Amino acid sequence: FDALSPGEDFDGKIREELASSQLFLFLISPDSLAPGGYALTELGLARQRWPRPRGRVLPVMVGDTPFDDIDPYLRSVTVLQPVGDVVAEVLARVDAIARRRRLRVAVAAGSVVAVLGLAVAALWIARDRMLGSDALIRGLVEDSATGISLPGAVVEARRAGTLLGATQSDGEGRFSLAFRARRKAGAVELTARHDDYDPWSQSLDLSAVSSEPVERNVGLLASGLRDCRMNAGSGVVVGHILPPVDSPATAGSGFAERIAQMLDGDLLPVVQALAFPDNAVLPEVIACDEASPRSVNLGGRYAQALGADAFLSGNIERTSTGFDVHTLVSDRFALLVPPVRAFKRDVELGDLGAAELDDETLGAILTAIARGYEERRRYTECVEVAVEAERKLGRPTDPLRATRERCQSALGLLDLRRES
């Protein structure tokens, strides 16, 4: 579990956890009682601490095991033999004990030691071993904007509100969730949650997949980026803009808003001049000072996580007559790799009506927006924006040309269908 860091002395850590615990759960199964298993080592540690197990050790039968095979130390107290849900019955018994005194709980189930909050995951694993499972979902939980793996995320599977299984991501952010699913009984909702991140959910139709494990990676969005998601599904997010070196550290948030307003003023007239359909969804611009990639190569991930076609970041330098604006444009389609760098000298940020960004920046953003329109099958908007992007750039880049040609071809096919 996440109390054990990679490379750490797990034996010493387990001994520390056990030494500070007041109740020890031993999950009895043929595996946990197999000679040479670490669960027996944990049991020996418990015996050393509590020679008399009454009130300190709770044995739980989670796998069919002959009583003669159970260690006499465990048989000296009543073994809990759940007849219904293992997790519910064990936690109810622990809760009854905890009402009498505050407890710290350790769980042993084949080299597993955890505090009570993590015991739930161990018990789910034990229940699945006892009952068997017909569904297995595994994958990686990570920060959707940075790609950093997230240990300790709670991953659950539910059907019609009923919990089918639960687990936690390990120290590398990986999870493996086994449960009984009855594949023909409807969709299963996979959910994930983690501190400081918005909850995530996805519906899975297990009847449409084979009996092989389902691979499903989970990307969680940091709560601080919640208001930065793109609503219209087309446009650009302006992330953190580094302020001039002589500006206060708190001045950065205002620059992101200024650049967003300036960019909106540049894009809106361009789009309004194009031959868009009446029902077209116009691109929007969102300022998000909280979006601050630690690497220039993360801009594309931020665009994808926030549902934007393009992501703009950069920095500002003060000059005698205004500001030099350095921009970095990325996109969620990997068209702008490496990110497009551009520079506009002596921009008057105090007069947003007169300020404008350079054509290189606008052309890169329009390239991403055109690709976004293609993805949404808005082929007319795609062609119009692609042509304008070529005009801004002064040349058709290979990705831009390919996008425009695909959209033109799709429009031709649509016209043929209408005529027929």
PDB file of N, CA and C in Angstrom, residues 79-133:
ATOM      1  N   VAL A  79     -13.050 -17.268  15.597  1.00  0.00           N
ATOM      2  CA  VAL A  79     -12.773 -16.911  14.207  1.00  0.00           C
ATOM      3  C   VAL A  79     -14.058 -16.392  13.572  1.00  0.00           C
ATOM      4  N   LEU A  80     -13.995 -15.206  13.008  1.00  0.00           N
ATOM      5  CA  LEU A  80     -15.151 -14.644  12.311  1.00  0.00           C
ATOM      6  C   LEU A  80     -15.299 -15.349  10.961  1.00  0.00           C
ATOM      7  N   GLN A  81     -16.466 -15.908  10.719  1.00  0.00           N
ATOM      8  CA  GLN A  81     -16.748 -16.593   9.458  1.00  0.00           C
ATOM      9  C   GLN A  81     -17.922 -15.898   8.779  1.00  0.00           C
ATOM     10  N   PRO A  82     -17.652 -14.897   7.951  1.00  0.00           N
ATOM     11  CA  PRO A  82     -18.735 -14.127   7.326  1.00  0.00           C
ATOM     12  C   PRO A  82     -19.646 -15.027   6.492  1.00  0.00           C
ATOM     13  N   VAL A  83     -20.940 -14.771   6.589  1.00  0.00           N
ATOM     14  CA  VAL A  83     -21.907 -15.511   5.783  1.00  0.00           C
ATOM     15  C   VAL A  83     -22.464 -14.637   4.654  1.00  0.00           C
ATOM     16  N   GLY A  84     -22.249 -13.331   4.753  1.00  0.00           N
ATOM     17  CA  GLY A  84     -22.684 -12.405   3.716  1.00  0.00           C
ATOM     18  C   GLY A  84     -21.491 -11.691   3.124  1.00  0.00           C
ATOM     19  N   ASP A  85     -21.569 -10.368   3.066  1.00  0.00           N
ATOM     20  CA  ASP A  85     -20.488  -9.572   2.503  1.00  0.00           C
ATOM     21  C   ASP A  85     -19.318  -9.504   3.484  1.00  0.00           C
ATOM     22  N   VAL A  86     -18.145  -9.962   3.049  1.00  0.00           N
ATOM     23  CA  VAL A  86     -16.976 -10.020   3.929  1.00  0.00           C
ATOM     24  C   VAL A  86     -16.628  -8.637   4.461  1.00  0.00           C
ATOM     25  N   VAL A  87     -16.559  -7.665   3.547  1.00  0.00           N
ATOM     26  CA  VAL A  87     -16.141  -6.320   3.946  1.00  0.00           C
ATOM     27  C   VAL A  87     -17.100  -5.749   4.988  1.00  0.00           C
ATOM     28  N   ALA A  88     -18.409  -5.842   4.713  1.00  0.00           N
ATOM     29  CA  ALA A  88     -19.400  -5.249   5.619  1.00  0.00           C
ATOM     30  C   ALA A  88     -19.351  -5.903   6.998  1.00  0.00           C
ATOM     31  N   GLU A  89     -19.251  -7.237   7.041  1.00  0.00           N
ATOM     32  CA  GLU A  89     -19.278  -7.925   8.334  1.00  0.00           C
ATOM     33  C   GLU A  89     -18.009  -7.661   9.136  1.00  0.00           C
ATOM     34  N   VAL A  90     -16.854  -7.621   8.461  1.00  0.00           N
ATOM     35  CA  VAL A  90     -15.606  -7.373   9.187  1.00  0.00           C
ATOM     36  C   VAL A  90     -15.589  -5.952   9.736  1.00  0.00           C
ATOM     37  N   LEU A  91     -15.966  -4.989   8.897  1.00  0.00           N
ATOM     38  CA  LEU A  91     -15.939  -3.602   9.360  1.00  0.00           C
ATOM     39  C   LEU A  91     -16.971  -3.366  10.460  1.00  0.00           C
ATOM     40  N   ALA A  92     -18.090  -4.074  10.410  1.00  0.00           N
ATOM     41  CA  ALA A  92     -19.067  -3.956  11.493  1.00  0.00           C
ATOM     42  C   ALA A  92     -18.486  -4.482  12.804  1.00  0.00           C
ATOM     43  N   ARG A  93     -17.744  -5.606  12.724  1.00  0.00           N
ATOM     44  CA  ARG A  93     -17.128  -6.153  13.930  1.00  0.00           C
ATOM     45  C   ARG A  93     -16.034  -5.218  14.467  1.00  0.00           C
ATOM     46  N   VAL A  94     -15.234  -4.672  13.559  1.00  0.00           N
ATOM     47  CA  VAL A  94     -14.192  -3.734  13.979  1.00  0.00           C
ATOM     48  C   VAL A  94     -14.813  -2.495  14.603  1.00  0.00           C
ATOM     49  N   ASP A  95     -15.918  -2.013  13.989  1.00  0.00           N
ATOM     50  CA  ASP A  95     -16.583  -0.826  14.526  1.00  0.00           C
ATOM     51  C   ASP A  95     -17.106  -1.085  15.930  1.00  0.00           C
ATOM     52  N   ALA A  96     -17.615  -2.286  16.162  1.00  0.00           N
ATOM     53  CA  ALA A  96     -18.118  -2.615  17.497  1.00  0.00           C
ATOM     54  C   ALA A  96     -16.996  -2.570  18.525  1.00  0.00           C
ATOM     55  N   ILE A  97     -15.819  -3.063  18.135  1.00  0.00           N
ATOM     56  CA  ILE A  97     -14.669  -3.022  19.041  1.00  0.00           C
ATOM     57  C   ILE A  97     -14.197  -1.584  19.230  1.00  0.00           C
ATOM     58  N   ALA A  98     -14.184  -0.821  18.113  1.00  0.00           N
ATOM     59  CA  ALA A  98     -13.681   0.548  18.171  1.00  0.00           C
ATOM     60  C   ALA A  98     -14.534   1.447  19.042  1.00  0.00           C
ATOM     61  N   ARG A  99     -15.826   1.116  19.181  1.00  0.00           N
ATOM     62  CA  ARG A  99     -16.689   1.934  20.039  1.00  0.00           C
ATOM     63  C   ARG A  99     -16.249   1.868  21.499  1.00  0.00           C
ATOM     64  N   ARG A 100     -15.571   0.796  21.851  1.00  0.00           N
ATOM     65  CA  ARG A 100     -15.117   0.663  23.234  1.00  0.00           C
ATOM     66  C   ARG A 100     -13.803   1.394  23.476  1.00  0.00           C
ATOM     67  N   ARG A 101     -12.980   1.491  22.422  1.00  0.00           N
ATOM     68  CA  ARG A 101     -11.719   2.235  22.561  1.00  0.00           C
ATOM     69  C   ARG A 101     -11.226   2.616  21.171  1.00  0.00           C
ATOM     70  N   ARG A 102     -10.463   3.687  21.093  1.00  0.00           N
ATOM     71  CA  ARG A 102      -9.903   4.126  19.813  1.00  0.00           C
ATOM     72  C   ARG A 102      -8.812   3.150  19.397  1.00  0.00           C
ATOM     73  N   LEU A 103      -8.899   2.687  18.138  1.00  0.00           N
ATOM     74  CA  LEU A 103      -7.985   1.642  17.687  1.00  0.00           C
ATOM     75  C   LEU A 103      -7.196   2.067  16.469  1.00  0.00           C
ATOM     76  N   ARG A 104      -6.027   1.481  16.365  1.00  0.00           N
ATOM     77  CA  ARG A 104      -5.255   1.520  15.125  1.00  0.00           C
ATOM     78  C   ARG A 104      -5.144   0.071  14.682  1.00  0.00           C
ATOM     79  N   VAL A 105      -5.527  -0.222  13.445  1.00  0.00           N
ATOM     80  CA  VAL A 105      -5.722  -1.597  13.009  1.00  0.00           C
ATOM     81  C   VAL A 105      -4.650  -2.007  12.011  1.00  0.00           C
ATOM     82  N   ALA A 106      -4.175  -3.247  12.157  1.00  0.00           N
ATOM     83  CA  ALA A 106      -3.271  -3.824  11.173  1.00  0.00           C
ATOM     84  C   ALA A 106      -3.944  -5.018  10.534  1.00  0.00           C
ATOM     85  N   VAL A 107      -3.707  -5.228   9.239  1.00  0.00           N
ATOM     86  CA  VAL A 107      -4.311  -6.325   8.503  1.00  0.00           C
ATOM     87  C   VAL A 107      -3.221  -7.187   7.904  1.00  0.00           C
ATOM     88  N   ALA A 108      -3.300  -8.486   8.054  1.00  0.00           N
ATOM     89  CA  ALA A 108      -2.354  -9.406   7.438  1.00  0.00           C
ATOM     90  C   ALA A 108      -3.099 -10.306   6.473  1.00  0.00           C
ATOM     91  N   ALA A 109      -2.680 -10.305   5.216  1.00  0.00           N
ATOM     92  CA  ALA A 109      -3.311 -11.168   4.205  1.00  0.00           C
ATOM     93  C   ALA A 109      -2.291 -11.449   3.123  1.00  0.00           C
ATOM     94  N   GLY A 110      -1.260 -12.187   3.441  1.00  0.00           N
ATOM     95  CA  GLY A 110      -0.238 -12.453   2.454  1.00  0.00           C
ATOM     96  C   GLY A 110       0.656 -11.241   2.275  1.00  0.00           C
ATOM     97  N   SER A 111       1.353 -10.844   3.318  1.00  0.00           N
ATOM     98  CA  SER A 111       2.290  -9.720   3.293  1.00  0.00           C
ATOM     99  C   SER A 111       1.601  -8.395   3.085  1.00  0.00           C
ATOM    100  N   VAL A 112       0.458  -8.189   3.706  1.00  0.00           N
ATOM    101  CA  VAL A 112      -0.231  -6.905   3.649  1.00  0.00           C
ATOM    102  C   VAL A 112      -0.439  -6.395   5.065  1.00  0.00           C
ATOM    103  N   VAL A 113       0.063  -5.219   5.357  1.00  0.00           N
ATOM    104  CA  VAL A 113      -0.215  -4.569   6.635  1.00  0.00           C
ATOM    105  C   VAL A 113      -0.729  -3.178   6.329  1.00  0.00           C
ATOM    106  N   ALA A 114      -1.833  -2.768   6.942  1.00  0.00           N
ATOM    107  CA  ALA A 114      -2.400  -1.457   6.635  1.00  0.00           C
ATOM    108  C   ALA A 114      -3.175  -0.937   7.822  1.00  0.00           C
ATOM    109  N   VAL A 115      -3.309   0.388   7.898  1.00  0.00           N
ATOM    110  CA  VAL A 115      -4.192   0.972   8.889  1.00  0.00           C
ATOM    111  C   VAL A 115      -5.622   0.771   8.428  1.00  0.00           C
ATOM    112  N   LEU A 116      -6.587   1.079   9.279  1.00  0.00           N
ATOM    113  CA  LEU A 116      -7.979   0.753   9.010  1.00  0.00           C
ATOM    114  C   LEU A 116      -8.468   1.315   7.684  1.00  0.00           C
ATOM    115  N   GLY A 117      -8.072   2.530   7.365  1.00  0.00           N
ATOM    116  CA  GLY A 117      -8.538   3.128   6.119  1.00  0.00           C
ATOM    117  C   GLY A 117      -8.153   2.317   4.899  1.00  0.00           C
ATOM    118  N   LEU A 118      -7.021   1.607   4.951  1.00  0.00           N
ATOM    119  CA  LEU A 118      -6.583   0.786   3.836  1.00  0.00           C
ATOM    120  C   LEU A 118      -7.048  -0.653   3.967  1.00  0.00           C
ATOM    121  N   ALA A 119      -7.574  -1.025   5.115  1.00  0.00           N
ATOM    122  CA  ALA A 119      -8.017  -2.401   5.312  1.00  0.00           C
ATOM    123  C   ALA A 119      -9.133  -2.766   4.354  1.00  0.00           C
ATOM    124  N   VAL A 120      -9.949  -1.785   3.970  1.00  0.00           N
ATOM    125  CA  VAL A 120     -11.063  -2.061   3.069  1.00  0.00           C
ATOM    126  C   VAL A 120     -10.561  -2.685   1.772  1.00  0.00           C
ATOM    127  N   ALA A 121      -9.479  -2.122   1.212  1.00  0.00           N
ATOM    128  CA  ALA A 121      -8.955  -2.651  -0.039  1.00  0.00           C
ATOM    129  C   ALA A 121      -8.472  -4.083   0.130  1.00  0.00           C
ATOM    130  N   ALA A 122      -7.777  -4.369   1.238  1.00  0.00           N
ATOM    131  CA  ALA A 122      -7.296  -5.727   1.481  1.00  0.00           C
ATOM    132  C   ALA A 122      -8.459  -6.697   1.610  1.00  0.00           C
ATOM    133  N   LEU A 123      -9.543  -6.247   2.257  1.00  0.00           N
ATOM    134  CA  LEU A 123     -10.690  -7.119   2.432  1.00  0.00           C
ATOM    135  C   LEU A 123     -11.408  -7.376   1.111  1.00  0.00           C
ATOM    136  N   TRP A 124     -11.444  -6.384   0.245  1.00  0.00           N
ATOM    137  CA  TRP A 124     -12.045  -6.615  -1.071  1.00  0.00           C
ATOM    138  C   TRP A 124     -11.241  -7.667  -1.829  1.00  0.00           C
ATOM    139  N   ILE A 125      -9.908  -7.564  -1.757  1.00  0.00           N
ATOM    140  CA  ILE A 125      -9.079  -8.559  -2.426  1.00  0.00           C
ATOM    141  C   ILE A 125      -9.363  -9.944  -1.869  1.00  0.00           C
ATOM    142  N   ALA A 126      -9.458 -10.042  -0.538  1.00  0.00           N
ATOM    143  CA  ALA A 126      -9.721 -11.337   0.085  1.00  0.00           C
ATOM    144  C   ALA A 126     -11.085 -11.875  -0.335  1.00  0.00           C
ATOM    145  N   ARG A 127     -12.098 -11.011  -0.401  1.00  0.00           N
ATOM    146  CA  ARG A 127     -13.425 -11.468  -0.792  1.00  0.00           C
ATOM    147  C   ARG A 127     -13.412 -12.019  -2.211  1.00  0.00           C
ATOM    148  N   ASP A 128     -12.678 -11.322  -3.094  1.00  0.00           N
ATOM    149  CA  ASP A 128     -12.625 -11.787  -4.470  1.00  0.00           C
ATOM    150  C   ASP A 128     -11.905 -13.127  -4.575  1.00  0.00           C
ATOM    151  N   ARG A 129     -10.900 -13.345  -3.723  1.00  0.00           N
ATOM    152  CA  ARG A 129     -10.215 -14.624  -3.737  1.00  0.00           C
ATOM    153  C   ARG A 129     -11.144 -15.749  -3.289  1.00  0.00           C
ATOM    154  N   MET A 130     -12.016 -15.427  -2.326  1.00  0.00           N
ATOM    155  CA  MET A 130     -12.907 -16.438  -1.795  1.00  0.00           C
ATOM    156  C   MET A 130     -14.056 -16.731  -2.765  1.00  0.00           C
ATOM    157  N   LEU A 131     -14.645 -15.678  -3.334  1.00  0.00           N
ATOM    158  CA  LEU A 131     -15.805 -15.845  -4.174  1.00  0.00           C
ATOM    159  C   LEU A 131     -15.462 -16.052  -5.637  1.00  0.00           C
ATOM    160  N   GLY A 132     -14.250 -15.653  -6.012  1.00  0.00           N
ATOM    161  CA  GLY A 132     -13.906 -15.660  -7.421  1.00  0.00           C
ATOM    162  C   GLY A 132     -14.417 -14.385  -8.074  1.00  0.00           C
ATOM    163  N   SER A 133     -13.965 -14.073  -9.265  1.00  0.00           N
ATOM    164  CA  SER A 133     -14.426 -12.875  -9.953  1.00  0.00           C
ATOM    165  C   SER A 133     -14.504 -13.162 -11.436  1.00  0.00           C
TER     166      SER A 133
END
